[in-house]
Amino acid sequence: MKKLNILFCVFAAYSLHAQIISGTVISKNENQPIAYVKIGVEKENAGTVSDEKGNFTIDLSRFNPSQKIRIEVPGYEAYSETVQDFRKQDQRQVFLNEKVKNIKEVNIKVKKLVDKNWGVNTKTKSVIYSVNPQFRKEDFLGETALEFSASKRSKIKNINLNIASYVSDKPVVMRYSVYTEKNGFPDQNILDDEITVELTQDMIKDGTYTLDVNDRNIWVQGKFFIGIQFLKEFDGMVKISAALFRTGFIRKFYGDWQKMTLAAPAINIDVKVDKSAKNTRDETAALGDDLEGLISDVSQYNIESGNSIYGKNDASGAYLPLKDTRLYYEIYGEGEPLFLLHGNSGSIKDFYRQIPVLSRKFKIIAIDTRGQGKSIDTSEKSFTYKQFADDVKALADKLELKKINIAGWSDGGITGLEFALKYPESCNKVIAIGANAFPEGVDERLVSHMKNQLLVLDIENKPEKFNERRLVEIMLNEPHLSKKDLSKIKSPVLVIAGDRDVIKQEHTEMIAKQIPKAELKIYKDATHMIPFENADELNKDIVEFLGK
């Protein structure tokens, strides 16, 4: 019996050893080892990468014999073999064939090439994608990617990676890939040759490592992905900046790609766009940001509004004490009363392009909505648009205004509709700009963005962000204006939205159709930011509508 046990242990040890296969990957054409080749099991989250001399070792003990080993590296045809067959030979040599490159005839045409930068540009050090080989070795060889979209044929000049921190006593080896898209995920690598970098501290300038790929002639069109993978263990850690509320992609070796909905790595690219080329689709390219083309860059307007007097004008401002809040407002001009109601997380200053014009003809009452701007809310209740409408009524009563007009942007437009429904005797006319009647009227990309934002707030669980949470929740959960409710609004309403608004156009059209005395205007080439970007047209439309 003792002898049997010894024989069993010897067999078990031999069997385990037979599962650990070593070898070398070699170029069949050049008979030279190939560095940094991926060796793994298809659809599995484990594998290895050959070293600079093509050598590898892989443990196949937990895999089914019928599963497929996959070996690949850019520039060579992929190699595939069952685990069972691969186990049969240790210290084996795997030969890869170079890919045949078809050189097509190129017709040179005069092109109008325009420089653009797409992707995630943040250089934050607080939100990071951390690469630490010592922490989780099984995850280290994973790959992360960011989605881009080019509506016109474009050439990639530089791939920029924003690095928050770099600690390593030797170069960090990483590979870049460019993937096509299939079903919303990275698919095939389009590179003919691999792009491998040995990154050192001195290659990082002002927090960014820039890889020049201009000579590689990488042209893209439609959706594509830029991927990065670390290939060799090192002592230290690399921290890549990341952006919250943008979607990145990650996979462990040959496992399926997964979406990272909380944050995306700070990868951005410099490209030359061929403006003379045909579009693959409308100009709504994602450019590495799920909200790109949906939310425009309004940083210029934010700076200008912040520099204006509006929202901090002591001479025109006052407070109305209400239950659990002090409602801040400012008054400008004389004439028929017009309340201006800003959007979610905004303030009076957002109307810095409207107040100077409209106050020439109307008495402007601009409000910081409860819990926003200078209006402080001390309650612990969820915000509602009906409550915001009650606040407007309270201020109108305080100012002894029997009938008012309302121009509301986004959340302010919703409040205007709620006011018209609840207080018809006090409502003259409403201008609703970028408003929705129920949450389903909002573009799904923005809804996804807000859900991610709420998830992050839940994870952080910071008391000081309680108000921010309420403002996200109200957009996800409200309003609830049915078609029947809209049909009960008796006041004339001007419904305005952009043709590239975050509010679905069919939803905006539905609102205008259901309100008996509604007029509809869709601004051409306009986003949700109409009071900023289309100020002159909006001011003119408000004056004309109220003057009828």
Coordinates of C-alpha atoms in Angstrom, one line a residue:
M1 CA 0.0 0.0 0.0
K2 CA 2.8 2.4 0.9
K3 CA 4.4 1.7 -2.5
L4 CA 1.1 2.4 -4.2
N5 CA 0.8 5.8 -2.4
I6 CA 4.3 6.7 -3.5
L7 CA 3.5 5.8 -7.1
F8 CA 0.3 7.8 -7.0
C9 CA 2.2 10.9 -5.7
V10 CA 4.8 10.5 -8.4
F11 CA 2.1 10.2 -11.0
A12 CA 0.2 13.3 -9.7
A13 CA 3.4 15.3 -9.7
Y14 CA 4.2 14.2 -13.2
S15 CA 0.6 15.0 -14.3
L16 CA 0.8 18.5 -12.9
H17 CA 4.1 19.1 -14.5
A18 CA 2.6 18.0 -17.8
Q19 CA 0.1 20.8 -17.5
I20 CA 2.9 23.5 -17.3
I21 CA 4.2 24.1 -20.8
S22 CA 7.2 26.1 -21.8
G23 CA 8.4 27.1 -25.2
T24 CA 9.6 29.8 -27.6
V25 CA 7.6 31.7 -30.2
I26 CA 9.6 32.1 -33.4
S27 CA 9.1 34.0 -36.7
K28 CA 8.8 31.3 -39.4
N29 CA 10.0 33.6 -42.1
E30 CA 13.1 35.0 -40.3
N31 CA 13.7 32.1 -37.9
Q32 CA 14.0 34.6 -35.0
P33 CA 12.3 34.7 -31.7
I34 CA 9.3 37.1 -31.4
A35 CA 9.1 39.2 -28.3
Y36 CA 5.9 39.9 -26.2
V37 CA 3.5 37.5 -27.9
K38 CA 0.2 36.8 -26.1
I39 CA -0.4 33.1 -25.3
G40 CA -3.7 32.3 -23.7
V41 CA -6.9 30.2 -23.8
E42 CA -9.7 31.6 -25.9
K43 CA -12.6 33.2 -23.9
E44 CA -10.6 32.9 -20.7
N45 CA -9.2 35.5 -18.3
A46 CA -5.7 34.0 -18.0
G47 CA -2.6 33.7 -20.1
T48 CA 1.0 34.9 -20.4
V49 CA 3.2 37.0 -22.6
S50 CA 6.5 35.8 -24.0
D51 CA 9.6 37.7 -22.9
E52 CA 11.9 39.7 -25.1
K53 CA 13.5 36.5 -26.3
G54 CA 10.2 34.9 -27.2
N55 CA 10.2 32.5 -24.2
F56 CA 7.1 31.7 -22.3
T57 CA 5.6 29.4 -19.6
I58 CA 1.9 28.7 -19.2
D59 CA -0.1 26.7 -16.7
L60 CA -2.9 24.7 -18.4
S61 CA -3.9 22.6 -15.4
R62 CA -7.4 24.1 -15.0
F63 CA -8.5 24.1 -18.6
N64 CA -10.5 21.6 -20.6
P65 CA -8.5 19.7 -23.2
S66 CA -11.0 20.7 -25.9
Q67 CA -10.5 24.4 -25.3
K68 CA -8.3 26.4 -27.7
I69 CA -4.9 27.9 -27.1
R70 CA -4.5 31.2 -29.0
I71 CA -1.2 32.8 -29.8
E72 CA -1.1 36.2 -31.4
V73 CA 1.0 39.4 -32.0
P74 CA 0.4 42.2 -34.5
G75 CA 2.2 41.6 -37.8
Y76 CA 1.7 37.8 -37.7
E77 CA -1.1 35.4 -38.3
A78 CA -2.7 34.1 -35.2
Y79 CA -2.0 30.5 -34.1
S80 CA -4.6 28.2 -32.6
E81 CA -4.4 24.7 -31.2
T82 CA -6.4 22.6 -28.6
V83 CA -5.1 22.5 -25.1
Q84 CA -4.9 18.8 -25.4
D85 CA -2.5 18.9 -28.4
F86 CA -0.6 21.8 -26.9
R87 CA 0.2 19.8 -23.8
K88 CA 1.8 17.0 -25.7
Q89 CA 5.1 18.8 -26.2
D90 CA 7.1 20.7 -23.5
Q91 CA 9.9 23.0 -24.5
R92 CA 8.2 23.4 -27.8
Q93 CA 8.8 25.9 -30.6
V94 CA 5.8 27.7 -32.0
F95 CA 6.3 29.2 -35.4
L96 CA 4.2 32.2 -36.6
N97 CA 3.7 33.2 -40.2
E98 CA 4.1 36.9 -41.1
K99 CA 0.9 38.5 -42.4
V100 CA 0.9 39.2 -46.1
K101 CA 0.6 42.9 -46.7
N102 CA -1.4 43.9 -49.7
I103 CA -0.1 47.1 -51.1
K104 CA -3.0 48.8 -52.8
E105 CA -2.7 51.4 -55.5
V106 CA -3.1 54.8 -54.0
N107 CA -4.7 57.7 -55.8
I108 CA -3.2 60.9 -54.4
K109 CA -5.9 63.7 -54.2
V110 CA -5.7 67.1 -52.7
K111 CA -7.2 66.8 -49.2
K112 CA -8.2 69.4 -46.7
L113 CA -6.7 67.9 -43.5
V114 CA -7.8 69.6 -40.3
D115 CA -6.1 69.0 -36.9
K116 CA -8.3 67.7 -34.1
N117 CA -7.8 66.2 -30.7
W118 CA -10.3 63.5 -29.5
G119 CA -10.7 61.6 -26.3
V120 CA -10.1 62.0 -22.5
N121 CA -7.8 64.9 -21.6
T122 CA -8.1 65.0 -17.9
K123 CA -4.8 65.0 -15.9
T124 CA -6.5 64.4 -12.5
K125 CA -4.5 62.6 -9.8
S126 CA -7.6 61.7 -7.7
V127 CA -9.4 59.4 -10.2
I128 CA -6.9 56.9 -11.6
Y129 CA -6.4 53.6 -13.4
S130 CA -3.7 51.9 -11.4
V131 CA -1.2 49.4 -12.8
N132 CA 0.5 47.5 -10.0
P133 CA 2.0 44.1 -10.9
Q134 CA 2.6 43.2 -7.3
F135 CA -1.0 43.8 -6.2
R136 CA -3.0 41.4 -8.4
K137 CA -0.7 39.5 -10.8
E138 CA -3.6 37.7 -12.4
D139 CA -5.1 41.0 -13.5
F140 CA -1.8 42.6 -14.5
L141 CA -1.8 41.5 -18.1
G142 CA -5.2 42.8 -18.7
E143 CA -5.9 45.4 -21.4
T144 CA -7.9 48.6 -21.3
A145 CA -9.3 50.6 -24.2
L146 CA -11.2 53.8 -25.0
E147 CA -13.8 54.2 -27.8
F148 CA -13.5 56.8 -30.5
S149 CA -15.6 57.6 -33.6
A150 CA -14.5 59.4 -36.8
S151 CA -17.3 60.6 -39.0
K152 CA -14.8 61.3 -41.8
R153 CA -11.6 59.5 -42.8
S154 CA -8.9 60.5 -40.3
K155 CA -5.2 59.8 -39.8
I156 CA -3.9 59.3 -36.3
K157 CA -0.8 61.4 -35.6
N158 CA -0.2 60.9 -31.9
I159 CA -1.6 58.8 -29.1
N160 CA -1.4 60.6 -25.8
L161 CA -1.6 58.9 -22.4
N162 CA -2.0 61.1 -19.3
I163 CA 0.0 59.6 -16.4
A164 CA -0.7 60.8 -12.9
S165 CA 2.2 58.9 -11.3
Y166 CA 5.2 56.8 -12.5
V167 CA 7.3 54.7 -10.1
S168 CA 9.6 52.1 -11.6
D169 CA 13.3 51.3 -11.5
K170 CA 13.4 50.0 -15.1
P171 CA 11.4 50.7 -18.3
V172 CA 7.8 49.7 -18.2
V173 CA 6.9 47.7 -21.3
M174 CA 3.5 48.4 -22.9
R175 CA 1.7 47.7 -26.2
Y176 CA -0.7 49.9 -28.1
S177 CA -3.5 48.5 -30.3
V178 CA -6.1 49.9 -32.6
Y179 CA -9.3 47.9 -32.8
T180 CA -12.3 47.9 -35.0
E181 CA -15.8 47.8 -33.4
K182 CA -18.3 45.0 -33.3
N183 CA -21.6 45.1 -31.3
G184 CA -20.2 48.1 -29.2
F185 CA -17.0 46.4 -28.2
P186 CA -13.4 46.2 -29.5
D187 CA -13.0 43.5 -32.2
Q188 CA -10.0 43.1 -34.6
N189 CA -6.6 44.8 -34.3
I190 CA -6.1 46.8 -37.5
L191 CA -2.3 47.3 -37.0
D192 CA 0.0 45.5 -39.4
D193 CA 3.0 45.8 -37.0
E194 CA 3.0 45.9 -33.2
I195 CA 3.6 49.1 -31.3
T196 CA 5.6 48.3 -28.2
V197 CA 7.0 51.0 -26.0
E198 CA 9.5 50.8 -23.2
L199 CA 8.3 53.7 -21.1
T200 CA 10.6 55.6 -18.8
Q201 CA 10.1 58.6 -16.5
D202 CA 11.9 61.1 -18.8
M203 CA 9.5 60.2 -21.7
I204 CA 6.6 61.7 -19.7
K205 CA 6.3 65.4 -20.3
D206 CA 3.9 67.6 -18.2
G207 CA 2.0 64.5 -17.1
T208 CA 1.6 63.1 -20.7
Y209 CA 3.4 60.4 -22.7
T210 CA 3.0 61.2 -26.4
L211 CA 3.5 58.4 -28.9
D212 CA 4.2 59.6 -32.4
V213 CA 2.5 57.2 -34.9
N214 CA 2.3 59.6 -37.8
D215 CA 4.7 57.5 -39.9
R216 CA 2.7 54.4 -39.4
N217 CA -0.1 55.6 -41.7
I218 CA -3.0 54.6 -39.4
W219 CA -6.3 55.8 -41.0
V220 CA -9.6 55.3 -39.3
Q221 CA -13.2 55.9 -40.0
G222 CA -16.3 55.0 -38.0
K223 CA -16.1 53.6 -34.5
F224 CA -12.7 52.3 -33.3
F225 CA -10.8 51.7 -30.1
I226 CA -7.3 52.5 -28.8
G227 CA -6.1 49.9 -26.4
I228 CA -3.1 49.7 -24.0
Q229 CA -1.6 46.6 -22.4
F230 CA 1.3 46.2 -20.0
L231 CA 3.5 43.3 -21.0
K232 CA 6.2 42.8 -18.4
E233 CA 6.2 42.8 -14.6
F234 CA 8.1 45.6 -12.9
D235 CA 8.8 46.8 -9.4
G236 CA 6.7 49.9 -8.9
M237 CA 3.4 51.3 -10.0
V238 CA 2.0 53.4 -12.9
K239 CA -1.2 55.5 -12.3
I240 CA -3.1 56.6 -15.4
S241 CA -5.5 59.5 -15.0
A242 CA -9.1 58.6 -15.6
A243 CA -12.4 60.5 -16.2
L244 CA -15.5 59.8 -14.2
F245 CA -18.8 59.2 -16.0
R246 CA -17.1 58.1 -19.2
T247 CA -17.1 54.5 -20.5
G248 CA -13.9 52.6 -20.8
F249 CA -13.4 49.0 -21.8
I250 CA -11.3 46.3 -20.1
R251 CA -10.5 42.6 -20.6
K252 CA -8.4 40.0 -18.9
F253 CA -6.3 38.4 -21.6
Y254 CA -8.5 36.6 -24.1
G255 CA -11.6 37.1 -21.9
D256 CA -14.6 39.0 -23.2
W257 CA -14.4 42.8 -23.2
Q258 CA -16.3 44.5 -20.4
K259 CA -17.5 48.0 -20.0
M260 CA -16.1 50.2 -17.2
T261 CA -19.0 52.5 -16.6
L262 CA -17.5 54.4 -13.7
A263 CA -14.4 55.8 -15.4
A264 CA -12.3 55.7 -18.5
P265 CA -8.6 56.0 -19.0
A266 CA -7.1 59.3 -20.1
I267 CA -6.2 58.4 -23.6
N268 CA -6.6 61.1 -26.3
I269 CA -5.4 61.3 -29.9
D270 CA -4.2 63.9 -32.2
V271 CA -5.6 63.3 -35.7
K272 CA -5.8 64.9 -39.1
V273 CA -9.4 64.8 -40.4
D274 CA -10.0 64.7 -44.2
K275 CA -12.8 67.2 -44.4
S276 CA -13.3 66.5 -48.1
A277 CA -14.1 62.8 -47.4
K278 CA -17.6 61.4 -47.1
N279 CA -19.3 61.0 -43.8
T280 CA -20.0 57.5 -42.5
R281 CA -22.8 59.0 -40.5
D282 CA -24.0 62.4 -39.2
E283 CA -21.6 64.6 -37.3
T284 CA -22.3 63.1 -33.9
A285 CA -19.0 61.3 -33.3
A286 CA -18.4 60.0 -29.9
L287 CA -14.7 60.9 -29.9
G288 CA -14.0 58.8 -26.8
D289 CA -16.7 60.4 -24.8
D290 CA -20.2 59.0 -24.5
L291 CA -21.6 62.5 -24.3
E292 CA -19.6 64.0 -27.1
G293 CA -21.9 65.6 -29.6
L294 CA -24.6 65.5 -27.0
I295 CA -23.2 68.0 -24.5
S296 CA -21.1 70.7 -26.0
D297 CA -18.1 72.5 -24.5
V298 CA -19.5 75.5 -22.6
S299 CA -16.4 76.4 -20.6
Q300 CA -16.2 79.7 -22.4
Y301 CA -19.7 80.6 -21.3
N302 CA -19.1 79.5 -17.8
I303 CA -16.2 81.8 -17.5
E304 CA -18.1 84.7 -19.0
S305 CA -21.1 84.1 -16.8
G306 CA -18.9 83.8 -13.7
N307 CA -17.4 87.2 -14.5
S308 CA -20.8 88.9 -14.9
I309 CA -22.6 90.6 -12.0
Y310 CA -25.6 88.3 -12.2
G311 CA -26.1 85.9 -9.4
K312 CA -24.1 88.1 -7.0
N313 CA -25.6 91.5 -7.4
D314 CA -26.3 92.8 -3.8
A315 CA -28.0 95.9 -5.2
S316 CA -30.6 93.7 -7.0
G317 CA -30.7 90.6 -4.8
A318 CA -32.8 89.6 -1.9
Y319 CA -33.9 86.4 0.0
L320 CA -37.3 85.0 0.6
P321 CA -37.4 82.9 3.8
L322 CA -39.4 79.7 3.2
K323 CA -39.7 76.4 5.1
D324 CA -36.3 74.7 5.1
T325 CA -34.8 77.2 2.6
R326 CA -33.9 80.8 1.9
L327 CA -34.7 81.5 -1.7
Y328 CA -32.4 83.9 -3.4
Y329 CA -33.5 86.1 -6.3
E330 CA -32.6 89.2 -8.3
I331 CA -34.8 91.8 -10.0
Y332 CA -34.0 93.8 -13.1
G333 CA -36.0 96.2 -15.2
E334 CA -39.7 97.3 -15.2
G335 CA -42.8 96.1 -16.9
E336 CA -44.6 92.8 -17.3
P337 CA -43.1 90.2 -14.9
L338 CA -40.9 87.5 -16.4
F339 CA -39.4 84.8 -14.1
L340 CA -36.2 83.2 -15.3
L341 CA -35.6 79.7 -14.1
H342 CA -32.2 78.0 -14.7
G343 CA -31.4 74.3 -15.2
N344 CA -30.2 71.6 -12.8
S345 CA -27.2 72.6 -10.7
G346 CA -27.2 76.1 -12.4
S347 CA -27.9 79.6 -11.0
I348 CA -29.0 83.0 -12.0
K349 CA -25.7 83.8 -13.8
D350 CA -26.6 81.3 -16.5
F351 CA -29.0 83.9 -17.9
Y352 CA -26.2 86.5 -18.3
R353 CA -26.9 86.8 -22.0
Q354 CA -30.7 87.1 -21.5
I355 CA -31.1 89.5 -18.5
P356 CA -29.5 92.6 -20.1
V357 CA -31.7 92.3 -23.2
L358 CA -35.0 91.2 -21.7
S359 CA -34.8 93.6 -18.8
R360 CA -35.3 96.5 -21.3
K361 CA -38.9 95.3 -21.9
F362 CA -39.8 93.2 -18.8
K363 CA -39.5 93.1 -15.1
I364 CA -37.0 90.2 -14.7
I365 CA -37.2 88.1 -11.6
A366 CA -34.3 85.6 -11.8
I367 CA -34.3 82.8 -9.1
D368 CA -31.7 80.5 -7.7
T369 CA -33.8 77.4 -7.4
R370 CA -34.0 75.7 -4.0
G371 CA -30.7 74.1 -3.0
Q372 CA -28.8 75.7 -5.9
G373 CA -26.8 78.9 -6.4
K374 CA -27.2 81.0 -3.3
S375 CA -30.5 79.4 -2.2
I376 CA -29.7 77.1 0.7
D377 CA -32.0 74.2 1.5
T378 CA -31.7 72.6 4.9
S379 CA -34.3 69.8 4.5
E380 CA -33.5 66.1 4.0
K381 CA -36.3 65.5 1.6
S382 CA -36.0 64.7 -2.1
F383 CA -36.4 67.6 -4.5
T384 CA -39.5 67.7 -6.7
Y385 CA -40.5 70.0 -9.6
K386 CA -43.9 70.6 -7.9
Q387 CA -42.0 71.9 -4.9
F388 CA -39.9 74.2 -7.1
A389 CA -43.2 75.5 -8.7
D390 CA -44.5 76.2 -5.2
D391 CA -41.4 78.2 -4.5
V392 CA -42.1 80.3 -7.6
K393 CA -45.7 80.9 -6.5
A394 CA -44.5 81.9 -3.0
L395 CA -42.1 84.5 -4.5
A396 CA -44.8 85.8 -6.9
D397 CA -47.2 86.3 -3.9
K398 CA -44.4 88.0 -1.9
L399 CA -43.9 90.4 -4.8
E400 CA -47.7 90.9 -5.1
L401 CA -47.7 89.7 -8.7
K402 CA -51.1 88.3 -9.7
K403 CA -50.0 86.8 -13.1
I404 CA -46.5 86.0 -14.3
N405 CA -44.6 84.8 -17.3
I406 CA -42.0 82.1 -17.0
A407 CA -39.0 81.3 -19.2
G408 CA -37.4 78.1 -17.9
W409 CA -34.4 76.3 -19.2
S410 CA -34.2 72.5 -18.8
D411 CA -35.3 71.9 -15.1
G412 CA -36.6 75.4 -15.1
G413 CA -38.7 74.6 -18.1
I414 CA -40.2 71.6 -16.3
T415 CA -40.9 73.8 -13.3
G416 CA -42.7 76.3 -15.7
L417 CA -44.9 73.5 -17.0
E418 CA -45.7 72.3 -13.4
F419 CA -46.5 75.9 -12.5
A420 CA -48.9 76.3 -15.4
L421 CA -50.7 73.1 -14.5
K422 CA -50.9 73.8 -10.8
Y423 CA -51.5 77.6 -10.8
P424 CA -53.4 78.4 -14.0
E425 CA -54.9 81.5 -12.5
S426 CA -51.4 82.9 -11.8
C427 CA -49.7 81.9 -15.1
N428 CA -49.8 84.1 -18.2
K429 CA -47.3 82.5 -20.6
V430 CA -44.5 79.9 -20.5
I431 CA -41.4 79.5 -22.5
A432 CA -40.0 75.9 -22.0
I433 CA -36.5 75.5 -23.3
G434 CA -35.1 71.9 -23.4
A435 CA -37.8 70.6 -21.0
N436 CA -39.1 67.0 -20.7
A437 CA -42.4 65.7 -19.4
F438 CA -41.0 62.4 -18.0
P439 CA -37.6 60.8 -17.7
E440 CA -37.9 58.6 -20.8
G441 CA -37.8 61.8 -22.9
V442 CA -34.1 62.2 -22.2
D443 CA -31.4 60.7 -24.4
E444 CA -30.3 57.3 -23.1
R445 CA -26.6 58.3 -23.1
L446 CA -27.3 61.1 -20.6
V447 CA -29.5 58.8 -18.5
S448 CA -26.6 56.4 -18.4
H449 CA -24.2 59.2 -17.5
M450 CA -26.5 60.3 -14.6
K451 CA -26.8 56.7 -13.3
N452 CA -23.1 56.4 -13.2
Q453 CA -22.8 59.7 -11.4
L454 CA -25.3 58.5 -8.8
L455 CA -23.4 55.3 -8.4
V456 CA -20.2 57.2 -7.7
L457 CA -22.0 59.4 -5.2
D458 CA -23.2 56.2 -3.4
I459 CA -19.8 54.8 -3.3
E460 CA -18.2 58.0 -2.0
N461 CA -21.1 58.4 0.5
K462 CA -19.9 61.9 1.5
P463 CA -22.4 64.0 3.6
E464 CA -21.3 67.2 1.9
K465 CA -22.5 65.8 -1.4
F466 CA -26.0 65.1 -0.2
N467 CA -27.4 68.0 -2.1
E468 CA -25.6 67.0 -5.3
R469 CA -27.2 63.5 -5.0
R470 CA -30.7 65.0 -4.7
L471 CA -30.1 67.0 -7.9
V472 CA -29.1 63.9 -9.8
E473 CA -32.0 61.9 -8.4
I474 CA -34.6 64.4 -9.5
M475 CA -33.4 64.2 -13.1
L476 CA -33.5 60.4 -13.0
N477 CA -36.9 60.1 -11.2
E478 CA -38.9 63.1 -12.4
P479 CA -41.0 64.7 -13.8
H480 CA -44.3 62.7 -14.3
L481 CA -46.3 64.9 -16.6
S482 CA -48.7 62.6 -18.5
K483 CA -50.2 63.5 -21.9
K484 CA -53.4 64.1 -20.0
D485 CA -51.6 66.5 -17.7
L486 CA -50.1 68.4 -20.6
S487 CA -53.6 68.7 -22.3
K488 CA -54.9 70.5 -19.1
I489 CA -52.4 73.4 -19.5
K490 CA -54.4 76.4 -20.6
S491 CA -51.6 79.0 -20.8
P492 CA -49.9 79.7 -24.1
V493 CA -46.6 77.8 -24.2
L494 CA -43.6 78.2 -26.5
V495 CA -41.8 74.9 -26.6
I496 CA -38.1 75.2 -27.7
A497 CA -35.4 72.7 -28.2
G498 CA -32.3 72.1 -30.3
D499 CA -32.1 69.5 -33.0
R500 CA -29.1 68.0 -31.2
D501 CA -30.7 68.4 -27.7
V502 CA -30.4 65.9 -24.9
I503 CA -34.2 65.9 -25.0
K504 CA -35.4 63.6 -27.8
Q505 CA -36.9 65.6 -30.6
E506 CA -40.0 63.3 -30.8
H507 CA -40.5 63.9 -27.1
T508 CA -40.3 67.7 -27.5
E509 CA -42.8 67.4 -30.4
M510 CA -45.2 65.4 -28.2
I511 CA -45.2 68.1 -25.5
A512 CA -46.1 70.8 -28.0
K513 CA -48.8 68.6 -29.6
Q514 CA -50.4 67.8 -26.3
I515 CA -50.6 71.4 -24.9
P516 CA -53.6 73.1 -26.5
K517 CA -52.0 76.6 -26.9
A518 CA -48.5 75.5 -27.6
E519 CA -46.1 76.7 -30.3
L520 CA -43.0 74.6 -31.3
K521 CA -39.6 75.8 -32.4
I522 CA -36.7 73.5 -33.0
Y523 CA -33.4 75.4 -33.4
K524 CA -31.2 74.1 -36.2
D525 CA -27.7 72.9 -35.3
A526 CA -28.4 73.6 -31.6
T527 CA -27.7 71.5 -28.5
H528 CA -29.2 71.7 -25.0
M529 CA -27.2 74.9 -24.4
I530 CA -29.5 77.3 -26.3
P531 CA -29.4 80.2 -23.7
F532 CA -25.6 80.2 -24.1
E533 CA -25.1 79.3 -27.8
N534 CA -28.2 80.7 -29.4
A535 CA -28.8 83.7 -27.1
D536 CA -29.7 86.3 -29.8
E537 CA -32.3 84.0 -31.4
L538 CA -33.7 83.0 -28.1
N539 CA -34.0 86.5 -26.8
K540 CA -35.8 87.6 -30.0
D541 CA -38.2 84.6 -29.8
I542 CA -39.1 85.3 -26.1
V543 CA -39.8 89.0 -26.8
E544 CA -42.0 88.2 -29.8
F545 CA -43.9 85.4 -28.1
L546 CA -44.7 87.5 -25.0
G547 CA -45.6 90.4 -27.2
K548 CA -48.4 88.6 -29.0

